[in-house]
Every structure is written in C-alpha cells, then in structure tokens.
mmCIF file of C-alpha atoms in Angstrom:
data_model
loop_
_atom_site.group_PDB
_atom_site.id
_atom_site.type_symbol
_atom_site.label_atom_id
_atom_site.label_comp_id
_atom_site.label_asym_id
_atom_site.label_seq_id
_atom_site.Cartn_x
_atom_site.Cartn_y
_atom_site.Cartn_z
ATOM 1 C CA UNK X 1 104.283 52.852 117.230
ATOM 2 C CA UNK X 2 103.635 56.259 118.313
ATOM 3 C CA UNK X 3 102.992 55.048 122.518
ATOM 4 C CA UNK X 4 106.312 53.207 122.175
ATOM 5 C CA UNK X 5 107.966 56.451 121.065
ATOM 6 C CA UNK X 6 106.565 58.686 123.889
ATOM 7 C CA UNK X 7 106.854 55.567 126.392
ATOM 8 C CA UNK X 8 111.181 55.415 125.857
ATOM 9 C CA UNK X 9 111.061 59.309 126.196
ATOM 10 C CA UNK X 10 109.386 59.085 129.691
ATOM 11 C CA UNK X 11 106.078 60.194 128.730
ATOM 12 C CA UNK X 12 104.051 57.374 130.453
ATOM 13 C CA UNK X 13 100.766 58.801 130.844
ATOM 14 C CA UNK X 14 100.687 60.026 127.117
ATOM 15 C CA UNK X 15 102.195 56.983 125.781
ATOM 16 C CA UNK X 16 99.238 54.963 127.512
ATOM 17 C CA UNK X 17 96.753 57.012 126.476
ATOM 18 C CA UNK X 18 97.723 57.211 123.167
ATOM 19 C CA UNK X 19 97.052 53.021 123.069
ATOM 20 C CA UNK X 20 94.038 52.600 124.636
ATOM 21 C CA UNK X 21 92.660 55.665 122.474
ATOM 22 C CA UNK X 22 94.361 53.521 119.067
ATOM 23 C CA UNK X 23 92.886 50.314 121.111
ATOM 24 C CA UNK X 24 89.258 51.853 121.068
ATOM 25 C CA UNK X 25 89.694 53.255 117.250
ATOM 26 C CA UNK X 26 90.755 50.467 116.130
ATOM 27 C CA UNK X 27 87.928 48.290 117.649
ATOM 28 C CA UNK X 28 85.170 50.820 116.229
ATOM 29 C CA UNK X 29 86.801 50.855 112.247
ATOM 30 C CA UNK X 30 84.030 48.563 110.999
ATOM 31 C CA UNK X 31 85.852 48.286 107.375
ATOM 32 C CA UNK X 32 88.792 45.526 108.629
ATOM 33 C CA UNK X 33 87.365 42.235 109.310
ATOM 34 C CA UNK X 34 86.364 41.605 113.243
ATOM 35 C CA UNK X 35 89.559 38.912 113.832
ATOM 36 C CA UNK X 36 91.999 41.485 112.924
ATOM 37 C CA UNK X 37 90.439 44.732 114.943
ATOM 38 C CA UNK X 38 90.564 41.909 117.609
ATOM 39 C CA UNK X 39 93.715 41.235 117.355
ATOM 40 C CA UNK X 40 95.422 44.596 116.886
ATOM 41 C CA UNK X 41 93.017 45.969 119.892
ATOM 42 C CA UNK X 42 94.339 43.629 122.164
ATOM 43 C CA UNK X 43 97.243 44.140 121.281
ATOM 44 C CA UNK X 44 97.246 47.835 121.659
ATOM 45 C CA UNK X 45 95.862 47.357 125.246
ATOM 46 C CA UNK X 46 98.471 44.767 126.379
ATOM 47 C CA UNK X 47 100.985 47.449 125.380
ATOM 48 C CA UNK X 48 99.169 50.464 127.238
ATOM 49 C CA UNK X 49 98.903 47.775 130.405
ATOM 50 C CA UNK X 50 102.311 47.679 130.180
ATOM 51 C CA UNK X 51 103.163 51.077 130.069
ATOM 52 C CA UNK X 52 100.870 51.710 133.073
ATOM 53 C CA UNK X 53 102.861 49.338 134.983
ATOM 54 C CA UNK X 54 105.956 51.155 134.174
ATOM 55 C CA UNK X 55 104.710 54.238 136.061
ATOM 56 C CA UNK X 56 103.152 52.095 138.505
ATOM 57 C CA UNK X 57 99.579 52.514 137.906
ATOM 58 C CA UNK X 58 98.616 49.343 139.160
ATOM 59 C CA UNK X 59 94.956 49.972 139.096
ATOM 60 C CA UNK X 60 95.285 51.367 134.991
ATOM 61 C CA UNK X 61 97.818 48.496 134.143
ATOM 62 C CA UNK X 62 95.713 45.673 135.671
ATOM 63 C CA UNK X 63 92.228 46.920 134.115
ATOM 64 C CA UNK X 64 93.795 47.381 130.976
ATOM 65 C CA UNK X 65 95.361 43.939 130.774
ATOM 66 C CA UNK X 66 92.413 42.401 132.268
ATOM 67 C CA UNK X 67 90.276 43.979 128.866
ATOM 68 C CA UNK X 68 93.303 43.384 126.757
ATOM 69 C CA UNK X 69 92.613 39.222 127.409
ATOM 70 C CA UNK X 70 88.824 39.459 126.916
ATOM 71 C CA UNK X 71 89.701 40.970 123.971
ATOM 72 C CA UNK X 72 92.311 38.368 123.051
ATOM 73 C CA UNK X 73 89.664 35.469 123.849
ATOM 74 C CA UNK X 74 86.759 37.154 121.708
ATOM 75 C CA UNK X 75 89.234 37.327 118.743
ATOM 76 C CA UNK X 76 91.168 33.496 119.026
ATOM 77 C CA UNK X 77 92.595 32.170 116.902
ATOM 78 C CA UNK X 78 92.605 28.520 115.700
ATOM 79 C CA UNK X 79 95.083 26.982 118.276
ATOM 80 C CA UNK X 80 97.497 25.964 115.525
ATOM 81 C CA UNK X 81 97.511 29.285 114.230
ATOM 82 C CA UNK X 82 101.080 30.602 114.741
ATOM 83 C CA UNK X 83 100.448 34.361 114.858
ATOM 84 C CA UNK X 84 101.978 37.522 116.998
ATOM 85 C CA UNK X 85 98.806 38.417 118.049
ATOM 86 C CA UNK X 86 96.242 36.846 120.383
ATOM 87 C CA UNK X 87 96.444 35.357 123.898
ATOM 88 C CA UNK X 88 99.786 34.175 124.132
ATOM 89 C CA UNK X 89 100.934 37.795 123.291
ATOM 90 C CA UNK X 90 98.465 39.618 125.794
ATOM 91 C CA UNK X 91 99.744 36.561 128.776
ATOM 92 C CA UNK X 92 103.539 37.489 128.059
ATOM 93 C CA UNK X 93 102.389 41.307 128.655
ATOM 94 C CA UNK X 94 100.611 40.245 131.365
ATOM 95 C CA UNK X 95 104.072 38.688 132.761
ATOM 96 C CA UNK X 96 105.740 42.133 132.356
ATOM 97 C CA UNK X 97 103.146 43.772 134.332
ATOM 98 C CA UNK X 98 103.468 41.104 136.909
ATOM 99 C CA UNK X 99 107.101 41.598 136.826
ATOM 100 C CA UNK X 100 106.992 45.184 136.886
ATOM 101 C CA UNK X 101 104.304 45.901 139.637
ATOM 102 C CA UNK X 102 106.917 43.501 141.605
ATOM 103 C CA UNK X 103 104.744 40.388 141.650
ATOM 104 C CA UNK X 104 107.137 38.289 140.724
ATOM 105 C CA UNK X 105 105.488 35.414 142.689
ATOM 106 C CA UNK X 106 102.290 36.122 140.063
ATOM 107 C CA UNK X 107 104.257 36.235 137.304
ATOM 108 C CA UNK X 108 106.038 33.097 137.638
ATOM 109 C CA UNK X 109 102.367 31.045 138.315
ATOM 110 C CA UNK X 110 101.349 33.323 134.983
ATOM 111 C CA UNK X 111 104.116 31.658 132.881
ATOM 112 C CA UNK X 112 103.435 28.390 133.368
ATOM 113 C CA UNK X 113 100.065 29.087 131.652
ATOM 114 C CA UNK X 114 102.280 30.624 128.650
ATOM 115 C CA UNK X 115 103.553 27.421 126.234
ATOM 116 C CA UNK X 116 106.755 28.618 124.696
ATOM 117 C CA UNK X 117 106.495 26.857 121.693
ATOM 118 C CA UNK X 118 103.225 28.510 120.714
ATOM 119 C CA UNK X 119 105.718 31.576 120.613
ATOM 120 C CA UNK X 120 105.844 32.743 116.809
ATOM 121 C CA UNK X 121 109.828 33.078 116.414
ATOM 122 C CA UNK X 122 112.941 31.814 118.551
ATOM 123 C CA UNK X 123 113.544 35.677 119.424
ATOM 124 C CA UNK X 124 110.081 35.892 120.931
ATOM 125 C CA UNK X 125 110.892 32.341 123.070
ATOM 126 C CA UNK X 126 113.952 33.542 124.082
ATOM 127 C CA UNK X 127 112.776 37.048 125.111
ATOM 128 C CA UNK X 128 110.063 35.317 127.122
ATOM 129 C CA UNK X 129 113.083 32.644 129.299
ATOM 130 C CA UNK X 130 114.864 36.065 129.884
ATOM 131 C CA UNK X 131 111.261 37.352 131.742
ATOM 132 C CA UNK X 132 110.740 34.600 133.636
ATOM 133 C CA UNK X 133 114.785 34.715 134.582
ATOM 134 C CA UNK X 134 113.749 38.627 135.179
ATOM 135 C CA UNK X 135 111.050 37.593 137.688
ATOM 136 C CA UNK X 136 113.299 34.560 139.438
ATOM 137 C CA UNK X 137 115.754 37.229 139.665
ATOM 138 C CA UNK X 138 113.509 39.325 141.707
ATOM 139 C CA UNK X 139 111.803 36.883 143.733
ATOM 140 C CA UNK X 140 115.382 36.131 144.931
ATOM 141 C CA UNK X 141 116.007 32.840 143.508
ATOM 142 C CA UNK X 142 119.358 32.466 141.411
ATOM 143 C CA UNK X 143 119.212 29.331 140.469
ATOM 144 C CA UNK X 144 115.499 29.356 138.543
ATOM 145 C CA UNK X 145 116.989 32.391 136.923
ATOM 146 C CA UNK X 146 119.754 30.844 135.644
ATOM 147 C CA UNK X 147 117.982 28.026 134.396
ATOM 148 C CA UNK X 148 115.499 29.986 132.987
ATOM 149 C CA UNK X 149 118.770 31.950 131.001
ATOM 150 C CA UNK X 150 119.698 28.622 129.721
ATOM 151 C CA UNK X 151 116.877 28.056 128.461
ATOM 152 C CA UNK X 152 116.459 31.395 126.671
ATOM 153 C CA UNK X 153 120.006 30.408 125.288
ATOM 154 C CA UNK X 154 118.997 27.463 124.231
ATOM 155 C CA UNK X 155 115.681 28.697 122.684
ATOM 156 C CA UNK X 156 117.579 32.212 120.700
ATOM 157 C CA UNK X 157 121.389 31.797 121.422
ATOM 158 C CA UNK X 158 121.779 35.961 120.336
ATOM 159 C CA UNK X 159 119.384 36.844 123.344
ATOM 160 C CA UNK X 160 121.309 36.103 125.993
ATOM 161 C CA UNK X 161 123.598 39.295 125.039
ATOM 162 C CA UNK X 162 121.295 41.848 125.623
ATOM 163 C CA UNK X 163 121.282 43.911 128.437
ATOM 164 C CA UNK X 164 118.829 42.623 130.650
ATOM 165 C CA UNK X 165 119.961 38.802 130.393
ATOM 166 C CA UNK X 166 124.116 39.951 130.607
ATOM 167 C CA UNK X 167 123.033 42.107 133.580
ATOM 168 C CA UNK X 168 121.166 38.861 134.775
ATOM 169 C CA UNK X 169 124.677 36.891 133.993
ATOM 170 C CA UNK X 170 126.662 39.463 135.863
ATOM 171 C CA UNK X 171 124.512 39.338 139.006
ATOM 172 C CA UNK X 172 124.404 35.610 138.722
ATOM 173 C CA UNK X 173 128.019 35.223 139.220
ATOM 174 C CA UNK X 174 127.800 36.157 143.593
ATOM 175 C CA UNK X 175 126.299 32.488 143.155
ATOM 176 C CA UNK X 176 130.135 31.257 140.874
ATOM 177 C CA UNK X 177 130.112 28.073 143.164
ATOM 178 C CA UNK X 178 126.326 27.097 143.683
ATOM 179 C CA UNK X 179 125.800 27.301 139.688
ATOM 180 C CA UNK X 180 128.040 25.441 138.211
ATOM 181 C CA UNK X 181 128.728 26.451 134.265
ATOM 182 C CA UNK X 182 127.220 30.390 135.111
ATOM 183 C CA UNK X 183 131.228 32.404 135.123
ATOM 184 C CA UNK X 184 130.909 30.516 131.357
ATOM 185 C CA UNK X 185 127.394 31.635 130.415
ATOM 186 C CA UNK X 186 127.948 35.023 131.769
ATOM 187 C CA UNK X 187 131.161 35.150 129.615
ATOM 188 C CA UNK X 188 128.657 33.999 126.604
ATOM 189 C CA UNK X 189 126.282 36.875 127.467
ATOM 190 C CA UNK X 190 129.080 39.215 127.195
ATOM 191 C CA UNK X 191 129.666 39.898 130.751
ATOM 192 C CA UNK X 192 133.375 40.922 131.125
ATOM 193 C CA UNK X 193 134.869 38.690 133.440
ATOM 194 C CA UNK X 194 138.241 39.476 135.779
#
C-alpha cells in the first residue's frame, strides 16, 4: 500500500492523506459491490487513524477511526464470517491508536470488546496479545504484560520473536523474581540472556 510506504519513510501527513483520499475513492467506485467498498474503506481509514496517531494528531486519528467503525458497522459481515476486514479489524486499529496516543488505560477496556478468536489467522491473534502486552507495558503493569505475551505465544508461537514482544521480554526481566517462567520466555523470544 502506497500510505504504508510513505508512513515507514516518515512521511505521516502524506501517508494519511493518501488513505483517507483511497478511503473516499474507494467508497464512491459504484462498479464493486457495496460490502466490499465497505470493507476496503474502512479499512483504509483504520489505517490513516493509525498513522495520525503516529504523529500524534489526536484530533485526525480519533475522527478518522471513529468514521472508520461506522463504516465497518454499515458494511458487517455475517458474524461467522471469518474475514480480514470489518469491525474486528477497525477495533484492533482502534487499540493501536489507543496505545499510541498513550491511552493505554482505553486501550485495554477496548480489547476486551475485541474476541480473539474472531481473529482470521493465529499471526493476527498473536499480533493482537503482543498489543495488549504493548499497552500493559505502558500502563506500568508487568505482570498483565507478561501474561498477555503468553498468551500471544500460545496463540502464534513465531510472534513472540519479533521486536516489539523480545523488547517486551527484555524489559520484563527487572521483574526475574515476581514472574516466575519470564528469564525462560524472554530466552524463547530471543532475548540474549547473561
């Protein structure tokens, strides 16, 4: 995606605008039937919510989120329906913006809304434990982070060695004696341990 491009090279502004301007073609092409334009427009605003939040346009990122869910809703899916797009998606970009605004409090009441198994693949589930780890992280409490790790290792074993989850690991280990089993998990997450 184009946005996703200029977002990683620090163009935040562009990369957001980019979205909601794909967001509001995509909505008008009358030639792809409603559910999808639904679907792909929320989608595209969840993303440019989320790169407003990454520049700290908390006005932009919560408007844009905010439309990115009425979307979503206007556009639903049958609940058995196990697709990438939809609410679920637009609630775990709402969680990033949450986390990256610094309302980690919010996010953490957000993901208790979000039902991991309605996640399409065990990548996506895990990705989603290593938020809410993420946001328990910043709302200073270690061990709802490190349960919330577990769980994404549980859920997509190969997660846990990313960057954000071994940083997670590393910074979980001031806490060695309160956590028991975390100097093992971070050693699983590829933390290098001395």
């Amino acid at each position: 995606m184009v946005s996703s491009a200029w977002r990683r090279q620090g163009h935040l502004a562009r990369a957001t605008d980019i979205a909601v301007r794909a967001a509001q073609d995509v909505r008008a092409d009358r030639s792809a039937p409603e559910p999808a334009r639904l679907a792909a427009g929320s989608s595209l605003l969840a993303t440019a919510a989320y790169t407003a939040a990454k520049r700290s346009d908390r006005q932009t990122a919560h408007a844009l989120i905010g439309e990115a869910a009425q979307t979503a809703n206007a556009g639903r899916t049958p609940p058995d329906a196990r697709t990438d797009a939809g609410i679920q998606q637009v609630l775990l970009h709402q969680l990033s913006v949450h986390y990256l605004l610094g309302d980690a409090g919010q996010a953490i009441d957000l993901a208790r809304a979000i039902d991991p198994a309605a996640l399409p693949t065990a990548e996506r589930q895990g990705r989603f434990f290593i938020d809410v780890a993420r946001c328990f992280d910043q709302w200073g409490k270690p061990l709802q982070c490190y349960r919330a790790l577990l769980a994404a290792e549980h859920a997509a074993p190969q997660e846990i060695r990313r960057g954000a989850a071994r940083d997670l690991a590393g910074g979980l280990l001031h806490h060695d004696r309160s956590l028991p089993g975390v100097r093992a998990f971070a050693g699983r997450a590829g933390v290098a341990l001395t």
